[in-house]
Coordinates of C-alpha atoms and ligand atoms in Angstrom, one line a residue:
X1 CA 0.0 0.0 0.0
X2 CA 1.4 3.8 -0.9
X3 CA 0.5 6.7 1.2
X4 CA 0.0 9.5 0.0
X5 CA -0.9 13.3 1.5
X6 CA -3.2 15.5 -0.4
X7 CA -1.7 18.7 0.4
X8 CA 1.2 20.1 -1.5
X9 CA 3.6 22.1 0.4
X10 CA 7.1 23.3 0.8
X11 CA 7.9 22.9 4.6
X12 CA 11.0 24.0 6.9
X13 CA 12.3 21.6 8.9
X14 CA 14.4 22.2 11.7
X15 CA 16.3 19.8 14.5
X16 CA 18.5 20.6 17.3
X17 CA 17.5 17.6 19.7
X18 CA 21.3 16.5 19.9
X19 CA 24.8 17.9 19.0
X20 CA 23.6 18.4 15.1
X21 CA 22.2 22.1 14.6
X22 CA 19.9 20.9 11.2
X23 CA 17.5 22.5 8.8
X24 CA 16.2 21.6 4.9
X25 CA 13.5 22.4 3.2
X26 CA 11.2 19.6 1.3
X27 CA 8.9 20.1 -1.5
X28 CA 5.9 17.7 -1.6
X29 CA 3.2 17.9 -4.7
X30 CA -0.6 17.8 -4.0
X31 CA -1.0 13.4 -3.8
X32 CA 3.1 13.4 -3.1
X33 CA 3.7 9.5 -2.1
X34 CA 6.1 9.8 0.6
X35 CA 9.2 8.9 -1.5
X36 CA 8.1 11.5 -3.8
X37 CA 9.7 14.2 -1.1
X38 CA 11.6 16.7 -3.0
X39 CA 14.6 17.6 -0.7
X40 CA 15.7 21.1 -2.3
X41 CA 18.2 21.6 0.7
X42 CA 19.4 19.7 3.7
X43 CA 22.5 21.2 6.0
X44 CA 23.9 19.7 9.1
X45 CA 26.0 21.6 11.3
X46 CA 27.8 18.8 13.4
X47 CA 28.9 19.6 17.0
X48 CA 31.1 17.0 16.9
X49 CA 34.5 19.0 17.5
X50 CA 32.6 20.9 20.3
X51 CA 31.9 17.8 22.5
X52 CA 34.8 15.0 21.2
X53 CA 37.3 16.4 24.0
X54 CA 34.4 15.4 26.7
X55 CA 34.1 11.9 25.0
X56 CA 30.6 12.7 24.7
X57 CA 27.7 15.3 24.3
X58 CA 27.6 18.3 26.7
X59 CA 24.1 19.8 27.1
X60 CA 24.8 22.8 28.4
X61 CA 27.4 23.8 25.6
X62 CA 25.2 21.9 23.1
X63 CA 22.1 24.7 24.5
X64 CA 24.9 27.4 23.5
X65 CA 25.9 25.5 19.9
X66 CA 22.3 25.4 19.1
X67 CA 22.0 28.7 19.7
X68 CA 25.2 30.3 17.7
X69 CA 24.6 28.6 15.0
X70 CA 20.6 28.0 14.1
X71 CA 20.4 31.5 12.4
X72 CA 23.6 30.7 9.9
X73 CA 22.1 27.4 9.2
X74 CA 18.7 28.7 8.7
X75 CA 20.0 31.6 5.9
X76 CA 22.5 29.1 3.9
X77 CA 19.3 26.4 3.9
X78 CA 16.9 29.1 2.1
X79 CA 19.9 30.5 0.4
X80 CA 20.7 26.9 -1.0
X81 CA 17.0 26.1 -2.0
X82 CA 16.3 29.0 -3.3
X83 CA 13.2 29.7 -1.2
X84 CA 12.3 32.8 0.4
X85 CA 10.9 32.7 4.0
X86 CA 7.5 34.0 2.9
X87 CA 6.9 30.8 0.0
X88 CA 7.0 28.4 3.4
X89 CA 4.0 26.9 3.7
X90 CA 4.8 25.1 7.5
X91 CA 7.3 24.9 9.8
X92 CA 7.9 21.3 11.4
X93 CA 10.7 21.3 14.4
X94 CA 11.5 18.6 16.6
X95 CA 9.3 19.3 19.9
X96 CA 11.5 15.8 21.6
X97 CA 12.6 14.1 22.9
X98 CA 16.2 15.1 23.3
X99 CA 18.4 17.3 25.5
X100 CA 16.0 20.5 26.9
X101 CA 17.9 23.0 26.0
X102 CA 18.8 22.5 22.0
X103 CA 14.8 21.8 21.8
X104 CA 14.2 25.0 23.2
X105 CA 16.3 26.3 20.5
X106 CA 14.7 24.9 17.8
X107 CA 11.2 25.3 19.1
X108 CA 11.6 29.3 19.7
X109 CA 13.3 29.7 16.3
X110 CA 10.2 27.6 14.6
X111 CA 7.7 29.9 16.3
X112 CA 9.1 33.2 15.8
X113 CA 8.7 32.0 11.9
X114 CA 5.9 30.4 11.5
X115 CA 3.8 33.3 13.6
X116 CA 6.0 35.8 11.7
X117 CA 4.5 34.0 8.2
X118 CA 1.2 33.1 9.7
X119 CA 1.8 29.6 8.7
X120 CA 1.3 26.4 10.6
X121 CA 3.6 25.0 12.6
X122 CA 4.2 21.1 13.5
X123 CA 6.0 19.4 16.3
X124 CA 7.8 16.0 15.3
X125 CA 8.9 13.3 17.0
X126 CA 12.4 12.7 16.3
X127 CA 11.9 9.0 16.2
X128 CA 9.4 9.4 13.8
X129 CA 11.5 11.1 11.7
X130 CA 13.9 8.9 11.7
X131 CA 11.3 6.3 10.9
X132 CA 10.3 7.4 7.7
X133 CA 14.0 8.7 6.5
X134 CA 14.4 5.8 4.3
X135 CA 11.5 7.4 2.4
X136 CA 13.9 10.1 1.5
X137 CA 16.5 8.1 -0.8
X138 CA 16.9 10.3 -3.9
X139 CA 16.4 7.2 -5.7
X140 CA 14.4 4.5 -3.7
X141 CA 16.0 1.1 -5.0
X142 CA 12.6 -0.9 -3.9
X143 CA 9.7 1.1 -3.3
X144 CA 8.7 0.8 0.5
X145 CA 5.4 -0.5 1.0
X146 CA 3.4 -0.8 4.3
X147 CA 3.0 -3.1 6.7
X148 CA 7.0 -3.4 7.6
X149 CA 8.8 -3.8 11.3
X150 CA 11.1 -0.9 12.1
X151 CA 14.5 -1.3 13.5
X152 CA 15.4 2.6 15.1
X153 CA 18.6 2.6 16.5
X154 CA 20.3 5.7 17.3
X155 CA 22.2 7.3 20.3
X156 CA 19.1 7.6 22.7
X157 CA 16.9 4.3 21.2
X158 CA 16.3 0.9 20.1
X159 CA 13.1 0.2 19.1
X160 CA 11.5 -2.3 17.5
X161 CA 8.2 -1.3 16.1
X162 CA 5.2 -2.7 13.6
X163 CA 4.6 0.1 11.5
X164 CA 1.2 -0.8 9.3
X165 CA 0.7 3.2 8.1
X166 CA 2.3 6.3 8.7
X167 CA 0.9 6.9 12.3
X168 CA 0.0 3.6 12.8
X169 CA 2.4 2.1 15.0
X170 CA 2.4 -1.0 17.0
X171 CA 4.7 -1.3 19.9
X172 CA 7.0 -4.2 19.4
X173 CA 9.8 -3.5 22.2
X174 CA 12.7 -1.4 23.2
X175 CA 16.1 -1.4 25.2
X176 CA 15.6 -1.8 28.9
X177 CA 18.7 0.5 29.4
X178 CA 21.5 1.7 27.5
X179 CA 20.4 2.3 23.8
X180 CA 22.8 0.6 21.1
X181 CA 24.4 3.9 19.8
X182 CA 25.4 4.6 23.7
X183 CA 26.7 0.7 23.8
X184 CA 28.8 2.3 20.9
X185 CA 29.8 5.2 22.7
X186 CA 30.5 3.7 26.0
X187 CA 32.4 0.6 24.8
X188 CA 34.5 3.0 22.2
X189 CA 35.4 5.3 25.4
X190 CA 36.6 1.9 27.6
X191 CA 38.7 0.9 24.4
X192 CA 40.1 4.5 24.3
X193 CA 39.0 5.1 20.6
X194 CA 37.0 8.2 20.8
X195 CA 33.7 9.9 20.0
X196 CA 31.3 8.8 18.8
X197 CA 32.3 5.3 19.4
X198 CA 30.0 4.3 16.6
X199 CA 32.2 4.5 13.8
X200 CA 35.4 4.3 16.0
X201 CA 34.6 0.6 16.8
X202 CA 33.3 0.2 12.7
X203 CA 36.5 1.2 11.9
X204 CA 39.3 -0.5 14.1
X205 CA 37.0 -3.4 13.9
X206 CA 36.8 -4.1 9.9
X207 CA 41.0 -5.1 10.6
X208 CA 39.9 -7.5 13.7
X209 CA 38.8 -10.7 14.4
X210 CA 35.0 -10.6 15.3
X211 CA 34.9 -14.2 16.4
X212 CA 38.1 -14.0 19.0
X213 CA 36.3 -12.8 22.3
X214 CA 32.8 -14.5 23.0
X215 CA 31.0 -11.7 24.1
X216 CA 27.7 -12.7 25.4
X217 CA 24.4 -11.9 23.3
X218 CA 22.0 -10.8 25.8
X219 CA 18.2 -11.7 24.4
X220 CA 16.6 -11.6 27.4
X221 CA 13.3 -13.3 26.4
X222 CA 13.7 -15.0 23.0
X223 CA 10.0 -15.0 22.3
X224 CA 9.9 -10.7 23.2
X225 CA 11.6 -7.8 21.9
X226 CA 12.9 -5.7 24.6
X227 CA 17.2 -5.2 24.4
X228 CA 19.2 -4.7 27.3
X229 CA 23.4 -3.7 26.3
X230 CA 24.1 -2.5 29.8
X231 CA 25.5 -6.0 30.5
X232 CA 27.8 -6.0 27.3
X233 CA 29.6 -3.1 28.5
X234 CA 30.2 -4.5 31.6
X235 CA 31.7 -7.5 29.9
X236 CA 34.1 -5.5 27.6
X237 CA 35.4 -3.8 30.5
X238 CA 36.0 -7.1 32.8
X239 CA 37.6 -8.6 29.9
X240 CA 39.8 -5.5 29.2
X241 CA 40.5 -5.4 33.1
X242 CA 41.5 -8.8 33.3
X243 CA 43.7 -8.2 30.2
X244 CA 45.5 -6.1 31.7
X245 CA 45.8 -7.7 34.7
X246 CA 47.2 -11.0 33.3
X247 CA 45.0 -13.3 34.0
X248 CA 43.8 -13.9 30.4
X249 CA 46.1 -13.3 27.4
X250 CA 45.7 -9.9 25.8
X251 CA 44.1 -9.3 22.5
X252 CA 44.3 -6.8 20.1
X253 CA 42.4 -4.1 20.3
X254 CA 41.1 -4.9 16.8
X255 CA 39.9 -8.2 17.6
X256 CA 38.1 -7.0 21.1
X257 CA 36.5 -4.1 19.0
X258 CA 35.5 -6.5 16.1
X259 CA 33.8 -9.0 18.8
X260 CA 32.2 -6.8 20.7
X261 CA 30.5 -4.9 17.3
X262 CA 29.7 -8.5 16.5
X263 CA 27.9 -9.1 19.8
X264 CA 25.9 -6.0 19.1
X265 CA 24.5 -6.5 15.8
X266 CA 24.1 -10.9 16.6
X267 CA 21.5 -9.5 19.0
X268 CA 19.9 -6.9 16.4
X269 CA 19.8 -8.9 13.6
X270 CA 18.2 -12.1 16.1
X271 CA 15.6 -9.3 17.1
X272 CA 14.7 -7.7 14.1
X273 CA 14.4 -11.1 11.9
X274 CA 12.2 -12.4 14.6
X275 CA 9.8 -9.7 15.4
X276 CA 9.4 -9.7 11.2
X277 CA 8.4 -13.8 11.6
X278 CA 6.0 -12.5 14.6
X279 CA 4.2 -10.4 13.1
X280 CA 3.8 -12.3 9.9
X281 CA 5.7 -9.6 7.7
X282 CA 8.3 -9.8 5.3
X283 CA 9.5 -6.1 5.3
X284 CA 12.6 -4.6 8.0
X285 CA 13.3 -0.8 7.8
X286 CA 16.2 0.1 9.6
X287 CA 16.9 3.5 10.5
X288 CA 19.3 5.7 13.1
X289 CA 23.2 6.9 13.4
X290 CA 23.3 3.2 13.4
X291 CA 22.2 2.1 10.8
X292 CA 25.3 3.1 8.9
X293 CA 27.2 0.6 10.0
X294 CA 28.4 -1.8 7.3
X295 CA 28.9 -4.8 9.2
X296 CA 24.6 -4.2 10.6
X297 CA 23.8 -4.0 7.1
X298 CA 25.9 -6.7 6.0
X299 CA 24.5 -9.3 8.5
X300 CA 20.7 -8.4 8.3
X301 CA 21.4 -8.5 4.3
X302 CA 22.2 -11.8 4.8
X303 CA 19.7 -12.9 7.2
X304 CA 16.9 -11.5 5.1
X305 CA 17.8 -12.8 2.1
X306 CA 17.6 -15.9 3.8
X307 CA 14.2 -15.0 5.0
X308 CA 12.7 -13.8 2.2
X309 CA 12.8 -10.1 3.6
X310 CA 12.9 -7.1 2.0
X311 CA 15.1 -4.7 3.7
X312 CA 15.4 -0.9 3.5
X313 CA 17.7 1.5 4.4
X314 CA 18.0 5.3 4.5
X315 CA 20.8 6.7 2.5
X316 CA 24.1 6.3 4.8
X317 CA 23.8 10.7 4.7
X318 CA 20.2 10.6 6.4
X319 CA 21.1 7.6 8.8
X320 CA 22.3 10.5 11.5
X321 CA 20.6 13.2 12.7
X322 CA 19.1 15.9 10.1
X323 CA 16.2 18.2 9.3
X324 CA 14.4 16.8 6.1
X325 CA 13.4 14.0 7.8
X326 CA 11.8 16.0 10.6
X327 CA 10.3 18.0 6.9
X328 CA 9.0 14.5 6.1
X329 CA 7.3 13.9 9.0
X330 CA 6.0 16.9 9.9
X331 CA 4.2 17.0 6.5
X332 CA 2.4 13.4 7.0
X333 CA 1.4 14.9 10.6
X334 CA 0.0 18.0 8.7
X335 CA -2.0 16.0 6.6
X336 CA -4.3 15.1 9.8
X337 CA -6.9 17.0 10.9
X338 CA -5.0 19.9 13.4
X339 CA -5.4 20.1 17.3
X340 CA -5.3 23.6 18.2
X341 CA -2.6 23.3 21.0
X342 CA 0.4 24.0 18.0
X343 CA 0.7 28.0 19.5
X344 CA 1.3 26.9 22.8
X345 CA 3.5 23.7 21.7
X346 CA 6.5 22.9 24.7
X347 CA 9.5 20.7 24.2
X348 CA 9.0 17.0 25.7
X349 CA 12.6 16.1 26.7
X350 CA 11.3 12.5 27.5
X351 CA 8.8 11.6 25.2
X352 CA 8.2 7.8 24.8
X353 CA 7.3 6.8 21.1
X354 CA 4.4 4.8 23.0
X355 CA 2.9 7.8 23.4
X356 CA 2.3 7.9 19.5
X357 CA 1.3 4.3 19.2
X358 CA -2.4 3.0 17.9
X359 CA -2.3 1.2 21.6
X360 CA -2.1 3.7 24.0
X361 CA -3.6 6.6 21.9
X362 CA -6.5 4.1 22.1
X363 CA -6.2 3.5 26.0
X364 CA -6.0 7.1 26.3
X365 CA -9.3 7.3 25.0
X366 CA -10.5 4.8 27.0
X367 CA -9.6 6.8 30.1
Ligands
KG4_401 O1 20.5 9.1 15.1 P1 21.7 9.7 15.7 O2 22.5 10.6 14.8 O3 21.4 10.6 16.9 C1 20.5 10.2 17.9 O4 19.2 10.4 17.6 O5 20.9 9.7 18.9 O6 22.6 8.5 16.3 C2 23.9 8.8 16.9 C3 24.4 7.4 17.3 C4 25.7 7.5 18.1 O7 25.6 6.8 19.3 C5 26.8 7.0 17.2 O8 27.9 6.4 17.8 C6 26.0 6.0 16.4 O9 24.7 6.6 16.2 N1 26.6 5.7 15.1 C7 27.0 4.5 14.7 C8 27.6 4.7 13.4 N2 27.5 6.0 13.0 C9 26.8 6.6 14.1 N3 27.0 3.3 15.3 C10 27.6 2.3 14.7 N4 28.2 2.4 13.5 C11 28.2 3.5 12.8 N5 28.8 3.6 11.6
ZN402 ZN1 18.6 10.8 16.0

């Protein structure tokens, strides 16, 4: 089945959730299908250097970031689409969740615009957008139907999800604690390669051996989708500490970074295949920072093709965090009948993506 939205617009989007300061503007016809987006421009201002000497995001200088740097982003992304602020039609930000103070940011700067035009403005969940950024591949190899199971991994969230329409999500599971991009981060800092750890451990791991330290694949329930990586931390850094301490032979650091990667994506992959085989569906999206990684793609390549599953991708550019897929989604929310609350719209720091699914939306009502 193809969605499509009946209005036509050209929408801002803007993100600031994390350490990337983001806006693009998309252009979507009057019966636009979703891959039918037309991203005219799309620019990421990475905070990386800003936070890589802390070995990891700093909100408070992320709030200040955010705030330097949202106006310069803003001019070069209408400068580079060539679209004035009055031909906006809506502004979508991301309202959460995400660190308070970059929200803030983005929220005020989304206002002041879309009161300033007197044009509607739409809060996105930044899990959403990563949801539908495959959509956004300039050329989508496979068109992506619906039903398919969503894999979102990113910094802040795993999340398995059943997603039958756009805003019609079933609740598969989620991590219990640390989120796979932070087993990424966290294990990278213990090995001492840097941040983000995500493509530190890619890297020093496609020279190791992935099969040299058994690292354990923790599935709690087989027959359930929930994650839990805390525990796989904790192993890398007893194996490291007893390394060092001679009581096992030391590895390199190759190896230890290629096992532990492998130990990450084993669980993943298990996961992902098996939630597509509960819910009778042969279609796995996978979205998030990491969802670049070669050696996910790789393995759930294989294990689809095995299984008869289509899989889907967004291009490796949108994997991270960026504004035209907050665009994206705040143009299928704008499609729905409005609420009235969008003048008044806060920042949800915590936001579970529960909140947006057919489930409790229909609980809600109950109560
Ligand atoms: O989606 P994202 O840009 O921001 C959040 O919404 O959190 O994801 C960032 C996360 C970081 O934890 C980073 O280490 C991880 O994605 N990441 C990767 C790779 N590139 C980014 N993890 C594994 N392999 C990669 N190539
Ligand atoms: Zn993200």
């Amino acid at each position: 089945m193809e969605w499509t939205g009946d209005k036509g617009m050209i929408i801002l989007g803007l993100e600031s959730s994390c350490d990337e300061t983001a806006a693009a503007i998309v252009q979507f016809d009057d019966g636009a299908t979703l891959a039918q987006a037309r991203v005219l421009a799309n620019v990421v201002w990475s905070q990386l250097d800003e936070h890589a000497k802390y070995g990891g995001v700093v909100p408070e200088l992320a709030s200040r970031a955010h705030i330097r740097h949202i106006g310069p982003i803003l001019a070069q992304t209408l400068h580079a689409a060539g679209v004035l602020p009055g031909e906006l039609d809506a502004v979508a930000v991301t309202r959460g969740p995400g660190l308070i103070g970059g929200l803030l940011v983005g929220l005020a700067v989304a206002k002041g615009i879309a009161l300033a035009a007197g044009i509607p403005l739409v809060g996105v969940h930044h899990m959403e957008g990563h949801l539908l950024s495959p959509f956004l591949a300039p050329s989508v190899p496979e068109p992506i139907h619906f039903p398919f199971v969503a894999l979102l991994v990113s910094g802040g969230h795993t999340l398995l999800l059943h997603v039958r329409g756009v805003r019609d999500y079933e609740f598969l599971g989620q991590t219990r604690d640390d989120a796979v991009g932070e087993a990424f981060d966290k294990g990278a800092r213990v090995l001492g390669l840097g941040y983000p750890g995500g493509p530190a451990i890619e890297q020093a791991a496609q020279r190791g051996d992935r099969h040299r330290i058994a690292f354990p694949r923790i599935l709690l329930d087989k027959e359930k989708f929930d994650f839990s990586f805390s525990g796989l931390k904790t192993a890398l850094r007893t194996e490291l500490l007893r390394q060092q301490a001679g009581t096992i032979p030391v590895q390199p650091l190759e190896d230890v970074a290629a096992s532990y990667q492998e130990a990450i994506i084993d669980t993943l992959t298990f996961k992902s295949i098996r939630a597509c085989r509960h819910v009778g569906c042969r279609r796995l999206l996978v979205a998030g920072g990491v969802g670049a990684n070669q050696r996910l793609r790789e393995r759930l390549l294989q294990e689809a093709r095995e299984g008869g599953i289509t899989l889907h991708f967004p291009p490796m550019a949108l994997c991270t965090d960026n504004a035209a897929m907050i665009a994206l989604a705040g143009w299928a929310q704008l499609q729905q009948p409005s609420d009235s609350s969008r003048g008044t719209l806060d920042a949800r720091a915590r936001w579970p993506i529960r909140d947006l699914c057919r489930e409790t939306i229909e609980e809600k009502k109950r109560s």
